[in-house]
Short mmCIF file of C-alpha atoms in Angstrom, two decimals:
data_model
loop_
_atom_site.label_atom_id
_atom_site.label_comp_id
_atom_site.label_asym_id
_atom_site.label_seq_id
_atom_site.Cartn_x
_atom_site.Cartn_y
_atom_site.Cartn_z
CA ASP A 1 56.59 128.09 90.39
CA ALA A 2 54.75 131.37 89.95
CA LYS A 3 55.98 133.76 87.29
CA THR A 4 57.10 137.29 87.98
CA THR A 5 56.95 140.52 86.01
CA GLN A 6 59.57 143.22 86.39
CA PRO A 7 60.33 146.38 84.42
CA PRO A 8 63.28 145.71 82.11
CA SER A 9 65.28 148.72 83.24
CA MET A 10 65.36 151.55 85.76
CA ASP A 11 67.64 154.45 86.55
CA CYS A 12 68.40 155.82 89.98
CA ALA A 13 70.50 158.73 91.17
CA GLU A 14 73.41 157.91 93.42
CA GLY A 15 72.50 158.36 97.08
CA ARG A 16 68.79 158.13 96.45
CA ALA A 17 66.56 155.18 97.27
CA ALA A 18 66.03 152.65 94.50
CA ASN A 19 62.60 151.05 94.51
CA LEU A 20 62.34 147.97 92.30
CA PRO A 21 58.84 146.58 91.77
CA CYS A 22 57.83 143.02 91.06
CA ASN A 23 54.44 141.54 90.25
CA HIS A 24 53.72 137.94 91.17
CA SER A 25 49.95 137.74 91.00
CA THR A 26 49.86 133.93 90.76
CA ILE A 27 51.96 133.30 93.85
CA SER A 28 50.67 130.47 96.01
CA GLY A 29 50.38 130.45 99.76
CA ASN A 30 53.59 128.59 100.51
CA GLU A 31 55.83 130.37 98.03
CA TYR A 32 58.51 132.81 99.10
CA VAL A 33 59.67 135.93 97.28
CA TYR A 34 63.41 135.95 96.68
CA TRP A 35 65.56 138.78 95.36
CA TYR A 36 68.96 138.27 93.79
CA ARG A 37 71.18 140.56 91.80
CA GLN A 38 73.83 139.88 89.21
CA ILE A 39 76.64 142.27 88.61
CA HIS A 40 78.21 141.95 85.20
CA SER A 41 80.11 138.68 84.66
CA GLN A 42 79.52 137.43 88.20
CA GLY A 43 77.26 134.85 89.79
CA PRO A 44 73.96 136.04 91.29
CA GLN A 45 74.16 137.47 94.78
CA TYR A 46 71.43 136.76 97.33
CA ILE A 47 69.82 139.93 98.67
CA ILE A 48 66.74 139.12 100.69
CA HIS A 49 63.65 136.94 100.81
CA GLY A 50 60.28 136.93 102.55
CA LEU A 51 56.96 135.15 102.82
CA LYS A 52 54.34 137.56 104.15
CA ASN A 53 55.99 140.09 106.39
CA ASN A 54 58.24 142.91 105.32
CA GLU A 55 61.90 142.13 105.76
CA THR A 56 65.01 144.21 106.21
CA ASN A 57 68.69 143.37 106.28
CA GLU A 58 71.95 145.21 105.81
CA MET A 59 71.52 145.31 102.06
CA ALA A 60 67.88 146.10 101.44
CA SER A 61 64.26 146.10 102.52
CA LEU A 62 61.53 143.95 101.03
CA ILE A 63 57.97 145.20 101.11
CA ILE A 64 55.30 142.60 100.28
CA THR A 65 51.72 143.70 99.73
CA GLU A 66 49.05 142.25 101.96
CA ASP A 67 47.60 140.16 99.13
CA ARG A 68 51.17 139.03 98.26
CA LYS A 69 50.60 139.73 94.59
CA SER A 70 53.44 142.21 94.37
CA SER A 71 56.54 143.31 96.20
CA THR A 72 59.13 146.07 96.16
CA LEU A 73 62.82 145.82 96.83
CA ILE A 74 64.23 148.98 98.33
CA LEU A 75 67.89 149.91 98.29
CA PRO A 76 67.86 152.84 100.71
CA HIS A 77 70.93 154.69 99.46
CA ALA A 78 71.97 153.46 96.05
CA THR A 79 75.64 153.57 95.10
CA LEU A 80 77.34 153.10 91.74
CA ARG A 81 78.24 149.57 92.82
CA ASP A 82 74.55 148.71 93.03
CA THR A 83 74.34 148.85 89.23
CA ALA A 84 73.25 145.32 88.32
CA VAL A 85 70.41 143.16 87.06
CA TYR A 86 67.94 142.48 89.86
CA TYR A 87 65.89 139.30 89.78
CA CYS A 88 62.64 138.76 91.65
CA ILE A 89 61.84 135.06 91.96
CA VAL A 90 59.09 133.18 93.72
CA GLY A 91 59.50 129.62 94.87
CA GLY A 92 58.60 127.06 97.49
CA ASN A 93 61.96 126.99 99.22
CA ALA A 94 65.59 127.16 98.24
CA GLY A 95 65.76 123.39 97.90
CA ASN A 96 63.70 123.80 94.78
CA MET A 97 64.83 125.25 91.52
CA LEU A 98 64.76 128.98 90.96
CA THR A 99 63.34 130.19 87.66
CA PHE A 100 65.04 133.35 86.53
CA GLY A 101 63.11 135.82 84.41
CA GLY A 102 64.52 138.81 82.62
CA GLY A 103 65.05 140.89 85.76
CA THR A 104 65.40 144.66 86.04
CA ARG A 105 68.58 146.30 84.91
CA LEU A 106 69.23 149.03 87.47
CA MET A 107 71.58 151.78 86.45
CA VAL A 108 72.77 154.01 89.27
CA LYS A 109 73.99 157.31 87.92
CA PRO A 110 76.22 159.89 89.59
CA GLY B 1 76.30 134.51 104.22
CA ALA B 2 77.36 131.15 102.90
CA VAL B 3 80.17 130.96 100.36
CA VAL B 4 80.21 128.91 97.19
CA SER B 5 83.31 128.65 95.04
CA GLN B 6 83.85 127.46 91.49
CA HIS B 7 86.97 126.30 89.76
CA PRO B 8 88.21 127.20 87.27
CA SER B 9 86.90 130.73 86.85
CA TRP B 10 87.52 130.53 83.13
CA VAL B 11 88.69 127.90 80.68
CA ILE B 12 89.53 127.76 76.99
CA CYS B 13 89.57 124.37 75.32
CA LYS B 14 89.66 122.82 71.88
CA SER B 15 86.58 121.37 70.28
CA GLY B 16 86.13 117.71 71.15
CA THR B 17 87.82 117.83 74.54
CA SER B 18 86.14 117.46 77.93
CA VAL B 19 86.10 120.09 80.64
CA LYS B 20 85.38 119.58 84.34
CA ILE B 21 84.03 122.40 86.51
CA GLU B 22 84.00 122.12 90.29
CA CYS B 23 81.51 123.71 92.65
CA ARG B 24 82.21 123.76 96.37
CA SER B 25 80.25 124.96 99.37
CA LEU B 26 82.95 126.30 101.67
CA ASP B 27 81.21 126.80 105.00
CA PHE B 28 78.05 124.73 104.85
CA GLN B 29 76.85 121.33 103.74
CA ALA B 30 74.96 121.52 100.48
CA THR B 31 72.27 118.89 100.26
CA THR B 32 71.21 120.23 96.88
CA MET B 33 73.26 121.82 94.16
CA PHE B 34 72.06 123.37 90.93
CA TRP B 35 73.83 124.02 87.65
CA TYR B 36 72.83 126.93 85.43
CA ARG B 37 74.01 128.18 82.07
CA GLN B 38 73.89 131.76 80.89
CA PHE B 39 74.44 132.94 77.33
CA PRO B 40 75.37 136.57 76.60
CA LYS B 41 72.59 139.05 77.35
CA GLN B 42 70.28 136.27 78.51
CA SER B 43 69.03 135.16 81.89
CA LEU B 44 70.18 132.08 83.78
CA MET B 45 68.76 128.79 82.57
CA LEU B 46 68.67 125.82 84.91
CA MET B 47 70.43 122.77 83.51
CA ALA B 48 70.14 120.25 86.31
CA THR B 49 69.53 119.66 89.99
CA SER B 50 71.65 117.29 92.01
CA ASN B 51 71.22 115.90 95.47
CA GLU B 52 74.15 114.42 97.34
CA GLY B 53 74.52 110.74 96.64
CA SER B 54 71.87 110.48 93.97
CA LYS B 55 71.60 111.01 90.24
CA ALA B 56 71.05 114.47 88.89
CA THR B 57 67.73 115.56 87.46
CA TYR B 58 68.15 117.28 84.12
CA GLU B 59 65.92 119.93 82.62
CA GLN B 60 64.22 119.28 79.33
CA GLY B 61 66.57 119.73 76.42
CA VAL B 62 69.77 119.23 78.44
CA GLU B 63 71.69 116.13 77.37
CA LYS B 64 72.65 114.13 80.44
CA ASP B 65 75.32 112.20 78.56
CA LYS B 66 76.96 115.43 77.48
CA PHE B 67 76.76 117.29 80.78
CA LEU B 68 77.84 114.82 83.44
CA ILE B 69 77.05 115.87 87.00
CA ASN B 70 78.47 114.25 90.08
CA HIS B 71 77.51 115.27 93.62
CA ALA B 72 79.66 112.86 95.58
CA SER B 73 79.86 114.80 98.83
CA LEU B 74 77.94 117.45 100.73
CA THR B 75 80.47 120.09 99.73
CA LEU B 76 81.37 119.24 96.15
CA SER B 77 79.56 118.89 92.85
CA THR B 78 81.22 118.65 89.45
CA LEU B 79 79.95 119.35 85.96
CA THR B 80 81.82 117.75 83.10
CA VAL B 81 81.16 119.01 79.60
CA THR B 82 82.07 116.07 77.40
CA SER B 83 83.21 116.47 73.81
CA ALA B 84 82.74 120.22 74.02
CA HIS B 85 81.82 122.18 70.91
CA PRO B 86 81.78 125.92 70.24
CA GLU B 87 78.04 126.09 70.93
CA ASP B 88 78.78 124.95 74.49
CA SER B 89 80.68 128.18 75.10
CA SER B 90 78.81 129.87 77.91
CA PHE B 91 78.91 131.07 81.50
CA TYR B 92 78.26 128.13 83.83
CA ILE B 93 77.07 128.92 87.34
CA CYS B 94 76.36 126.62 90.25
CA SER B 95 74.30 127.25 93.33
CA ALA B 96 73.97 125.35 96.57
CA SER B 97 71.46 125.08 99.34
CA GLY B 98 71.52 123.15 102.56
CA GLY B 99 70.13 122.80 106.03
CA GLN B 100 66.87 121.72 107.45
CA LYS B 101 64.93 124.95 107.56
CA ILE B 102 62.37 125.48 104.85
CA GLN B 103 63.63 128.98 104.38
CA GLU B 104 67.06 127.82 103.34
CA THR B 105 68.55 130.05 100.71
CA GLN B 106 70.40 129.23 97.53
CA TYR B 107 73.85 130.70 97.28
CA PHE B 108 75.59 131.05 93.94
CA GLY B 109 79.16 130.54 92.89
CA PRO B 110 81.07 133.17 90.91
CA GLY B 111 80.64 131.29 87.65
CA THR B 112 82.95 129.63 85.12
CA ARG B 113 83.34 131.07 81.68
CA LEU B 114 83.91 128.38 79.06
CA LEU B 115 85.19 129.14 75.58
CA VAL B 116 85.41 126.27 73.13
CA LEU B 117 87.52 126.92 70.06
#
C-alpha cells in the first residue's frame, strides 16, 4: 500500500471549515483514498473514501487532485466534537489491510 | 453505516491468565475481520487478518500461539490473549468488512482496553 504524509497537528476555530491535507504521491491506479478519525479512547470512525472523483457525504467532503497525488478532507463547519486524530489511508479495497500512519490531530477551539 | 461491536469494552486480568475478546458485525456479514493493537499515544498496528472459515494471517512479529484468532461465522471473530503479561496491556480494536463490491468499507469496533496486572 502507498504511504501517506499528513501534518501532525492542526487547529481550527469552531464553526469554520477544517481543511486537512494528505499527500500520497506513490498511490497506484487502483488504490482508494480513505479517511477515518479516532476520537480519544474510541475505535476509528469511517468518514469518507474516493478513487478519482470528489466525494461528499453528511460528514465531510473529499477533494482529490487530478493527478491523485494528494487529497483534502473538508469538514465544512467544525464543532468541538470534531476534535480527533484524522487518518488518511490509501489501499486497494477494504478487504485489504489498512496501514495507519500518524494522522493529523485536529483541535477545534471555541 | 454498518455497526461493529466488541465485548468486553475493558478487562483487567492477572498475569498468566487468558482473555477472550469478541468482535461482532451487527447488521452485515463480515467476510474479513482485522485485529489491531494500539499503545498509548501511538497509531493502530495491524495484528492479523482473518477470513471466515480459514486460518488467520498474522503480521510479522505477532505470535500466533499467543494471540489466537477464530473467525467461525460471518458475524463473529474472537481474539484470545493467552497467558497474558503486563506488556500485553493495550487497546485492542477489531474491524470488519463484507460484501461483494470492491469499494466495501472497513468498519471498526469501539475497542477493548486490556490491563494485565
